[in-house]
Tab-separated table of C-alpha atoms in Angstrom:
chain	number	residue	atom	x	y	z
I	11	MET	CA	-49.640	5.429	14.212
I	12	PRO	CA	-48.605	9.294	13.964
I	13	ARG	CA	-51.438	12.036	12.431
I	14	LEU	CA	-50.237	14.436	11.025
I	15	ASN	CA	-50.742	16.783	13.594
I	16	GLY	CA	-48.361	14.836	15.588
I	17	LYS	CA	-44.807	14.341	15.467
I	18	ALA	CA	-43.678	11.796	12.324
I	19	ALA	CA	-42.270	8.738	13.185
I	20	LYS	CA	-38.356	8.157	12.057
I	21	ALA	CA	-36.294	4.888	11.410
I	22	THR	CA	-32.785	5.664	13.681
I	23	LEU	CA	-31.220	6.189	10.487
I	24	GLY	CA	-29.515	9.314	11.051
I	25	GLU	CA	-31.112	13.222	10.253
I	26	ASP	CA	-29.912	12.724	6.903
I	27	MET	CA	-30.521	9.770	5.696
I	28	THR	CA	-34.566	9.254	6.200
I	29	ARG	CA	-35.558	7.370	3.206
I	30	GLY	CA	-38.906	8.999	2.635
I	31	ALA	CA	-41.973	10.784	3.575
I	32	ALA	CA	-45.745	8.718	3.653
I	33	LEU	CA	-49.360	10.430	3.964
I	34	LEU	CA	-51.813	8.042	3.716
I	35	PHE	CA	-55.614	8.668	3.795
I	36	GLY	CA	-58.221	6.005	5.005
I	37	ASN	CA	-61.540	7.423	4.392
I	38	THR	CA	-64.125	4.587	5.712
I	39	LYS	CA	-66.553	6.100	7.244
I	40	TYR	CA	-68.798	8.787	5.137
I	41	ARG	CA	-71.120	10.541	6.998
I	42	ILE	CA	-74.763	10.647	7.291
I	43	GLN	CA	-75.357	13.580	5.257
I	44	SER	CA	-73.104	12.402	2.617
I	45	VAL	CA	-74.317	10.796	-0.786
I	46	PHE	CA	-71.815	8.026	-0.641
I	47	GLY	CA	-71.977	4.842	1.774
I	48	PRO	CA	-69.518	3.555	4.305
I	49	LEU	CA	-66.672	1.232	3.099
I	50	ARG	CA	-64.821	-1.623	5.415
I	51	THR	CA	-61.659	-1.763	4.307
I	52	PRO	CA	-59.300	1.872	3.714
I	53	ALA	CA	-58.960	1.968	7.634
I	54	ASN	CA	-57.147	-1.536	8.016
I	55	ASP	CA	-55.460	-0.517	4.644
I	56	VAL	CA	-53.906	3.008	5.450
I	57	GLU	CA	-53.148	1.265	8.846
I	58	THR	CA	-51.092	-1.455	7.707
I	59	LEU	CA	-49.588	0.428	4.903
I	60	GLY	CA	-48.612	3.175	7.444
I	61	ASP	CA	-46.838	0.516	9.354
I	62	GLU	CA	-44.721	-1.083	6.706
I	63	PHE	CA	-43.407	2.659	5.868
I	64	LYS	CA	-42.825	3.277	9.350
I	65	ALA	CA	-41.026	0.067	9.420
I	66	LEU	CA	-39.061	1.013	6.228
I	67	GLY	CA	-37.755	4.168	7.960
I	68	PHE	CA	-40.467	6.752	6.305
I	69	GLU	CA	-42.031	9.696	8.150
I	70	THR	CA	-45.057	8.329	8.254
I	71	TYR	CA	-48.743	10.012	8.692
I	72	VAL	CA	-51.852	8.243	8.937
I	73	VAL	CA	-55.403	10.271	8.263
I	74	HIS	CA	-58.895	8.707	8.781
I	75	ASP	CA	-61.997	9.608	7.842
I	76	ALA	CA	-61.025	13.317	6.675
I	77	ASP	CA	-63.338	15.689	5.184
I	78	ARG	CA	-62.492	18.302	2.777
I	79	ALA	CA	-60.868	20.435	5.360
I	80	VAL	CA	-58.702	18.413	6.884
I	81	MET	CA	-57.759	16.370	3.336
I	82	GLY	CA	-56.493	20.226	2.207
I	83	THR	CA	-54.479	20.904	5.568
I	84	ALA	CA	-53.193	17.614	5.623
I	85	LEU	CA	-52.015	18.196	2.345
I	86	ALA	CA	-50.605	21.667	2.916
I	87	GLN	CA	-48.572	20.079	5.771
I	88	PHE	CA	-47.200	17.232	4.273
I	89	ARG	CA	-45.947	19.896	1.466
I	90	GLU	CA	-43.790	21.404	4.164
I	91	VAL	CA	-42.856	17.877	5.123
I	92	ILE	CA	-41.242	16.852	1.578
I	93	ALA	CA	-39.950	20.279	0.400
I	94	LYS	CA	-37.598	19.984	3.710
I	95	LEU	CA	-36.437	16.455	2.314
I	96	PRO	CA	-33.031	15.616	1.026
I	97	LYS	CA	-32.409	15.089	-2.916
I	98	ARG	CA	-33.767	11.418	-3.401
I	99	ALA	CA	-35.820	10.786	-0.369
I	100	SER	CA	-39.288	9.247	-1.717
I	101	VAL	CA	-42.447	10.546	-1.533
I	102	TYR	CA	-45.424	8.494	-0.959
I	103	VAL	CA	-49.404	9.266	-1.049
I	104	HIS	CA	-51.876	7.195	-0.691
I	105	PHE	CA	-55.839	7.577	-0.877
I	106	ALA	CA	-58.458	4.990	0.005
I	107	GLY	CA	-62.163	5.741	0.085
I	108	HIS	CA	-64.742	6.708	-2.872
I	109	GLY	CA	-63.443	8.407	-6.196
I	110	MET	CA	-64.946	9.799	-8.578
I	111	GLN	CA	-64.130	11.433	-12.811
I	112	ARG	CA	-65.808	13.802	-14.780
I	113	GLY	CA	-63.892	15.150	-17.831
I	114	GLY	CA	-61.587	13.431	-17.754
I	115	GLU	CA	-59.941	14.468	-14.238
I	116	ASN	CA	-59.973	12.139	-11.110
I	117	TYR	CA	-61.605	13.333	-7.333
I	118	LEU	CA	-61.086	11.718	-3.975
I	119	VAL	CA	-64.044	11.898	-1.881
I	120	PRO	CA	-64.080	13.491	1.452
I	121	VAL	CA	-66.500	11.907	4.373
I	122	ASP	CA	-67.980	14.896	4.157
I	123	ALA	CA	-68.901	15.142	0.363
I	124	SER	CA	-72.625	15.958	-0.448
I	125	GLY	CA	-75.189	18.431	-2.970
I	126	VAL	CA	-78.442	18.044	-4.614
I	127	SER	CA	-76.498	17.774	-7.285
I	128	GLU	CA	-73.349	16.471	-9.507
I	129	ALA	CA	-72.236	19.831	-9.720
I	130	ASP	CA	-72.112	20.512	-5.843
I	131	VAL	CA	-70.776	16.790	-5.065
I	132	LEU	CA	-67.847	17.418	-7.372
I	133	PHE	CA	-67.432	20.487	-5.505
I	134	SER	CA	-67.416	18.754	-2.123
I	135	CYS	CA	-64.784	16.665	-3.698
I	136	ILE	CA	-60.690	16.894	-3.797
I	137	ARG	CA	-59.607	16.624	-7.390
I	138	LEU	CA	-56.265	14.805	-8.405
I	139	SER	CA	-54.979	17.830	-9.996
I	140	GLU	CA	-54.480	19.889	-6.824
I	141	VAL	CA	-52.905	17.275	-4.753
I	142	MET	CA	-50.058	16.805	-7.559
I	143	ASP	CA	-49.596	20.710	-7.855
I	144	ALA	CA	-49.153	20.841	-4.620
I	145	LEU	CA	-46.891	17.988	-3.818
I	146	CYS	CA	-45.010	16.825	-6.848
I	147	TRP	CA	-42.881	19.822	-7.933
I	148	ARG	CA	-39.349	18.860	-7.528
I	149	ASP	CA	-37.658	16.778	-9.856
I	150	ASP	CA	-35.014	15.565	-7.509
I	151	GLN	CA	-37.140	13.045	-5.482
I	152	GLN	CA	-39.726	10.576	-6.709
I	153	LYS	CA	-43.247	10.888	-5.690
I	154	LEU	CA	-45.537	7.471	-5.418
I	155	ILE	CA	-49.342	8.167	-5.574
I	156	VAL	CA	-51.463	5.561	-4.968
I	157	LEU	CA	-55.329	5.869	-5.506
I	158	ASP	CA	-57.183	2.641	-4.032
I	159	ALA	CA	-60.730	3.941	-4.756
I	160	CYS	CA	-64.288	3.171	-6.141
I	161	ARG	CA	-64.206	-0.069	-5.028
I	162	SER	CA	-68.140	-0.353	-4.166
I	163	HIS	CA	-71.627	0.272	-5.804
I	164	HIS	CA	-72.501	2.736	-3.492
I	165	VAL	CA	-71.631	5.469	-5.287
I	166	PRO	CA	-75.087	6.987	-6.275
I	167	SER	CA	-75.648	6.981	-10.011
I	168	THR	CA	-75.873	10.577	-10.582
I	169	THR	CA	-72.384	11.261	-9.456
I	170	ARG	CA	-70.330	8.206	-10.879
I	171	GLY	CA	-70.595	9.316	-14.538
I	172	GLU	CA	-71.078	6.823	-17.253
I	173	VAL	CA	-68.385	4.826	-15.956
I	174	ALA	CA	-67.211	3.608	-12.336
I	175	GLY	CA	-63.686	3.776	-11.529
I	176	LEU	CA	-60.863	6.509	-12.372
I	177	ALA	CA	-60.399	8.405	-15.451
I	178	GLY	CA	-57.036	8.469	-16.912
I	179	GLU	CA	-54.467	10.968	-16.753
I	180	SER	CA	-53.961	13.393	-19.466
I	181	PRO	CA	-50.314	14.824	-19.285
I	182	ASP	CA	-51.458	18.642	-20.001
I	183	ARG	CA	-52.687	18.879	-17.306
I	184	TYR	CA	-49.737	18.522	-14.929
I	185	GLU	CA	-47.161	20.748	-16.894
I	186	ARG	CA	-44.901	21.644	-13.629
I	187	VAL	CA	-45.360	17.836	-12.110
I	188	ASN	CA	-41.791	15.894	-11.750
I	189	GLU	CA	-40.982	12.534	-11.139
I	190	THR	CA	-44.347	11.142	-9.921
I	191	PHE	CA	-45.905	7.373	-10.725
I	192	VAL	CA	-50.168	7.322	-10.467
I	193	PHE	CA	-50.544	3.840	-9.627
I	194	TYR	CA	-54.422	3.026	-9.737
I	195	ALA	CA	-56.232	-0.258	-8.129
I	196	THR	CA	-58.100	-0.972	-11.192
I	197	PRO	CA	-57.988	1.126	-14.850
I	198	ALA	CA	-60.592	3.482	-15.975
I	199	GLY	CA	-64.050	2.420	-16.094
I	200	ARG	CA	-63.730	-0.581	-13.280
I	201	MET	CA	-64.143	-1.446	-9.825
I	202	ALA	CA	-61.976	-2.676	-7.845
I	203	ALA	CA	-61.900	-5.373	-5.203
I	204	ASP	CA	-62.152	-3.978	-1.222
I	205	GLY	CA	-60.931	-7.118	0.188
I	206	ALA	CA	-63.152	-7.771	2.772
I	207	GLN	CA	-62.486	-11.078	3.853
I	208	TYR	CA	-59.138	-10.542	4.149
I	209	GLY	CA	-59.435	-7.612	6.077
I	210	ASN	CA	-57.666	-5.600	3.578
I	211	SER	CA	-57.635	-4.713	-0.593
I	212	PRO	CA	-56.177	-6.617	-2.575
I	213	PHE	CA	-53.996	-3.660	-3.664
I	214	CYS	CA	-53.018	-2.816	-0.228
I	215	LEU	CA	-51.866	-5.942	0.025
I	216	GLY	CA	-50.312	-6.265	-3.242
I	217	ILE	CA	-48.314	-3.066	-2.362
I	218	ARG	CA	-47.248	-4.487	0.832
I	219	GLU	CA	-45.604	-7.828	-0.836
I	220	ALA	CA	-43.830	-5.182	-3.285
I	221	LEU	CA	-42.185	-3.202	-0.377
I	222	LYS	CA	-40.498	-6.169	1.414
I	223	THR	CA	-38.088	-5.830	-1.751
I	224	PRO	CA	-36.197	-3.130	-1.159
I	225	GLY	CA	-34.065	-1.596	-3.930
I	226	LEU	CA	-37.183	-1.965	-6.682
I	227	PRO	CA	-37.678	1.304	-8.919
I	228	ILE	CA	-40.921	2.638	-9.127
I	229	ALA	CA	-41.826	0.720	-11.823
I	230	VAL	CA	-40.683	-2.212	-10.702
I	231	LEU	CA	-42.114	-2.230	-7.532
I	232	ALA	CA	-45.599	-1.160	-9.327
I	233	ALA	CA	-45.285	-4.460	-11.865
I	234	HIS	CA	-44.470	-6.496	-8.450
I	235	ALA	CA	-47.941	-4.990	-7.104
I	236	THR	CA	-49.791	-5.569	-10.378
I	237	ASP	CA	-48.932	-9.277	-10.960
I	238	PHE	CA	-49.659	-9.556	-6.932
I	239	VAL	CA	-53.596	-8.387	-7.478
I	240	TYR	CA	-54.171	-10.005	-10.823
I	241	ARG	CA	-53.126	-13.623	-9.308
I	242	MET	CA	-54.987	-12.648	-6.061
I	243	THR	CA	-58.120	-11.870	-7.286
I	244	ASP	CA	-57.972	-14.438	-10.039
I	245	LYS	CA	-57.501	-12.089	-13.130
I	246	VAL	CA	-60.162	-9.893	-12.871
I	247	GLN	CA	-58.494	-7.070	-11.236
I	248	ARG	CA	-55.260	-5.651	-12.855
I	249	PRO	CA	-53.778	-2.212	-11.746
I	250	TRP	CA	-53.170	0.339	-13.866
I	251	GLY	CA	-50.339	3.241	-13.673
I	252	THR	CA	-48.980	6.498	-15.314
I	253	GLY	CA	-46.367	8.943	-14.814
I	254	ASN	CA	-43.323	10.862	-15.619
I	255	LEU	CA	-40.452	9.176	-13.926
I	256	CYS	CA	-36.745	9.849	-15.350
I	257	HIS	CA	-34.544	7.602	-13.785
I	258	LEU	CA	-34.621	4.496	-11.914
I	259	TRP	CA	-33.949	5.356	-8.639
I	260	PRO	CA	-34.540	2.692	-5.720
I	261	PHE	CA	-38.073	3.789	-3.981
I	262	VAL	CA	-36.922	1.986	-0.975
I	263	PRO	CA	-32.809	2.040	-0.867
I	264	ASP	CA	-31.220	-0.565	1.624
I	265	THR	CA	-29.105	0.953	4.172
I	266	ASP	CA	-25.804	0.852	2.267
I	267	GLU	CA	-27.722	2.193	-0.443
I	268	LEU	CA	-28.984	5.203	1.559
I	269	ALA	CA	-25.733	5.452	3.137
I	270	THR	CA	-24.226	6.134	-0.802
I	271	LEU	CA	-26.473	8.079	-1.695
I	272	VAL	CA	-26.025	10.760	1.399
I	273	ASN	CA	-22.366	10.653	1.249
I	274	SER	CA	-21.291	10.056	-2.450
I	275	PRO	CA	-23.810	11.299	-4.902
I	276	VAL	CA	-20.490	13.358	-6.373
I	277	LEU	CA	-17.337	11.089	-7.543
I	278	ALA	CA	-14.586	13.960	-7.024
I	279	PRO	CA	-11.388	14.466	-9.133
I	280	ASN	CA	-7.962	13.102	-7.681
I	281	GLY	CA	-5.205	16.028	-6.919
I	282	ASN	CA	-3.534	15.827	-10.029
I	283	GLY	CA	-7.344	16.939	-11.943
I	284	GLY	CA	-6.973	13.682	-14.474
I	285	ALA	CA	-9.835	11.841	-13.710
I	286	ASN	CA	-9.444	9.892	-10.597
I	287	ALA	CA	-12.779	7.294	-12.463
I	288	ILE	CA	-11.517	3.991	-13.303
I	289	LEU	CA	-13.497	2.174	-15.869
I	290	ASP	CA	-12.453	-1.031	-17.639
I	291	PRO	CA	-14.867	-1.081	-21.100
I	292	ALA	CA	-15.063	-4.803	-20.110
I	293	ASP	CA	-16.932	-4.181	-16.769
I	294	ARG	CA	-20.423	-3.287	-18.648
I	295	TYR	CA	-22.732	-5.549	-17.895
I	296	VAL	CA	-26.368	-5.692	-19.066
I	297	ALA	CA	-28.942	-5.586	-16.366
I	298	GLU	CA	-32.863	-5.968	-15.995
I	299	ARG	CA	-34.866	-4.553	-19.188
I	300	GLY	CA	-31.287	-4.178	-21.267
I	301	HIS	CA	-30.605	-1.352	-18.679
I	302	LEU	CA	-26.734	-1.376	-18.611
I	303	VAL	CA	-24.942	-1.245	-14.833
I	304	HIS	CA	-21.444	-0.455	-15.119
I	305	LYS	CA	-18.389	-1.002	-12.891
I	306	LEU	CA	-16.572	2.328	-11.600
I	307	LYS	CA	-13.559	2.623	-8.847
I	308	ALA	CA	-13.226	6.124	-7.654
I	309	LYS	CA	-12.729	7.778	-4.576
I	310	ASP	CA	-15.905	9.406	-2.843
I	311	THR	CA	-16.359	12.907	-1.380
I	312	THR	CA	-14.563	11.501	2.064
I	313	GLY	CA	-12.034	10.545	0.123
I	314	ARG	CA	-11.739	6.947	0.579
I	315	TRP	CA	-11.671	4.298	-2.668
I	316	ALA	CA	-14.951	2.720	-3.436
I	317	TYR	CA	-16.233	0.460	-6.289
I	318	TYR	CA	-19.902	1.945	-7.250
I	319	PHE	CA	-21.797	-0.090	-9.575
I	320	VAL	CA	-24.218	2.334	-11.904
I	321	LEU	CA	-27.484	1.507	-13.387
I	322	VAL	CA	-27.155	3.985	-16.281
I	323	GLU	CA	-30.104	4.338	-18.989
I	324	PRO	CA	-28.963	2.836	-22.367
I	325	GLU	CA	-30.213	6.463	-24.188
I	326	LYS	CA	-27.565	8.203	-21.420
I	327	GLU	CA	-24.854	5.294	-22.022
I	328	ALA	CA	-22.496	8.064	-24.686
I	329	ALA	CA	-22.918	10.823	-22.075
I	330	PHE	CA	-22.048	8.540	-18.990
I	331	LEU	CA	-18.366	7.253	-20.614
I	332	ALA	CA	-17.918	10.814	-21.841
I	333	SER	CA	-17.902	12.289	-18.204
I	334	ILE	CA	-15.558	9.508	-17.123
I	335	ASN	CA	-13.059	10.946	-19.490
I	336	GLY	CA	-13.609	14.210	-18.540
I	337	ASP	CA	-12.758	16.411	-15.507
I	338	GLY	CA	-13.547	13.767	-13.217
I	339	ILE	CA	-16.466	14.928	-11.498
I	340	ILE	CA	-19.564	12.843	-12.131
I	341	ASP	CA	-23.192	13.334	-10.786
I	342	ILE	CA	-24.135	9.508	-10.673
I	343	GLU	CA	-28.028	10.595	-10.738
I	344	THR	CA	-27.613	12.452	-13.836
I	345	TYR	CA	-26.797	9.087	-15.867
I	346	GLY	CA	-28.846	6.364	-13.647
I	347	SER	CA	-28.493	5.242	-10.523
I	348	VAL	CA	-25.999	3.180	-7.999
I	349	VAL	CA	-27.243	-0.586	-6.975
I	350	ALA	CA	-24.542	-1.477	-5.456
I	351	SER	CA	-20.637	-0.044	-3.716
I	352	SER	CA	-18.381	-1.027	-1.053
I	353	TYR	CA	-15.138	0.700	0.292
I	354	GLY	CA	-12.206	-1.112	-0.394
I	355	GLU	CA	-9.975	-2.577	-3.241
I	356	THR	CA	-12.127	-4.931	-3.924
I	357	PRO	CA	-15.751	-4.890	-4.277
I	358	SER	CA	-17.123	-7.015	-1.055
I	359	GLU	CA	-18.800	-10.371	-0.775
I	360	GLU	CA	-21.879	-8.909	-0.142
I	361	VAL	CA	-22.495	-6.817	-2.934
I	362	ARG	CA	-20.610	-9.731	-5.588
I	363	ALA	CA	-23.795	-12.302	-4.077
I	364	TYR	CA	-26.026	-9.660	-4.452
I	365	LEU	CA	-25.292	-8.648	-8.210
I	366	LYS	CA	-24.836	-12.267	-8.961
I	367	GLU	CA	-29.117	-12.778	-7.477
I	368	ARG	CA	-30.089	-9.760	-8.787
I	369	TYR	CA	-28.587	-8.933	-11.929
I	370	GLY	CA	-27.060	-12.185	-13.139
I	371	PHE	CA	-23.791	-11.390	-13.079
I	372	ALA	CA	-20.588	-11.909	-11.215
I	373	ALA	CA	-18.703	-8.491	-10.290
């Protein structure tokens, strides 16, 4: 598994077709001068998920047992990585280790955190707001920040405040944060299982299980992981999430979806200036959670005819329909996301089967 100061691992998708980038911290061996004790599974968790993201085609970086300086350097380097990613490439950040909360702020604990007072200890930690300010500024890519923290009772009472677990987030704290979802192993004030008997935390295993289904938006991926953890822990632990996502983009698009995002995000007008997008009023389907799928036939930016199945957010449907009847130039991501596509005069059998299984209608 590559480290951040090494070379990133990529799948062979082409330079412009990366699915995204992942940075994973696993803080297991807290130093003897630290006021925090060692943990059992963070190292395994980040290696397990790191292998998963590498296989999915993410540029993947794993950092073990990071002190505050290493964490800060890794975050700065990762910011440069994601700044170079194409539009709609996904970003994943994972922290497994000790966590703290104080005054509504969450703190990620490096392995050298120490001090004689609570203020000293907090000063030696990394604030979640620092992470989000550094990594979450772009509004054309989605970020999933996963915090698997406070999983043991080794945190001294003088540094835990009045409750265990991580705090809730104040939206006012993150005015410059866009398209971000923070996913906690457990609600504020609760402890989370470390899963030593399994070799990985239940939260890690839940995320890995959810990643096996490509094409899921972050909110759906989080729901799958939450259900897995809730059942695995016999309804004791239920993960919690918060964020400001505006789009239903697939967090891990499959190869066909990825090619569509790269090659045809904009549908161009035909030669006579009229709209070349063909939309039959009957080609409107109700998809998951009441969202709408429209079947759209159009030429992509290479000039080939193709079918696109566009998952449109309900409140944007009127604007989407108006754009179809406008100048013929349609920026799909403004209104929703492409959930399936194929070239040709009719949708492919593979696309038909996928839509039937996933959304319950025959295209």
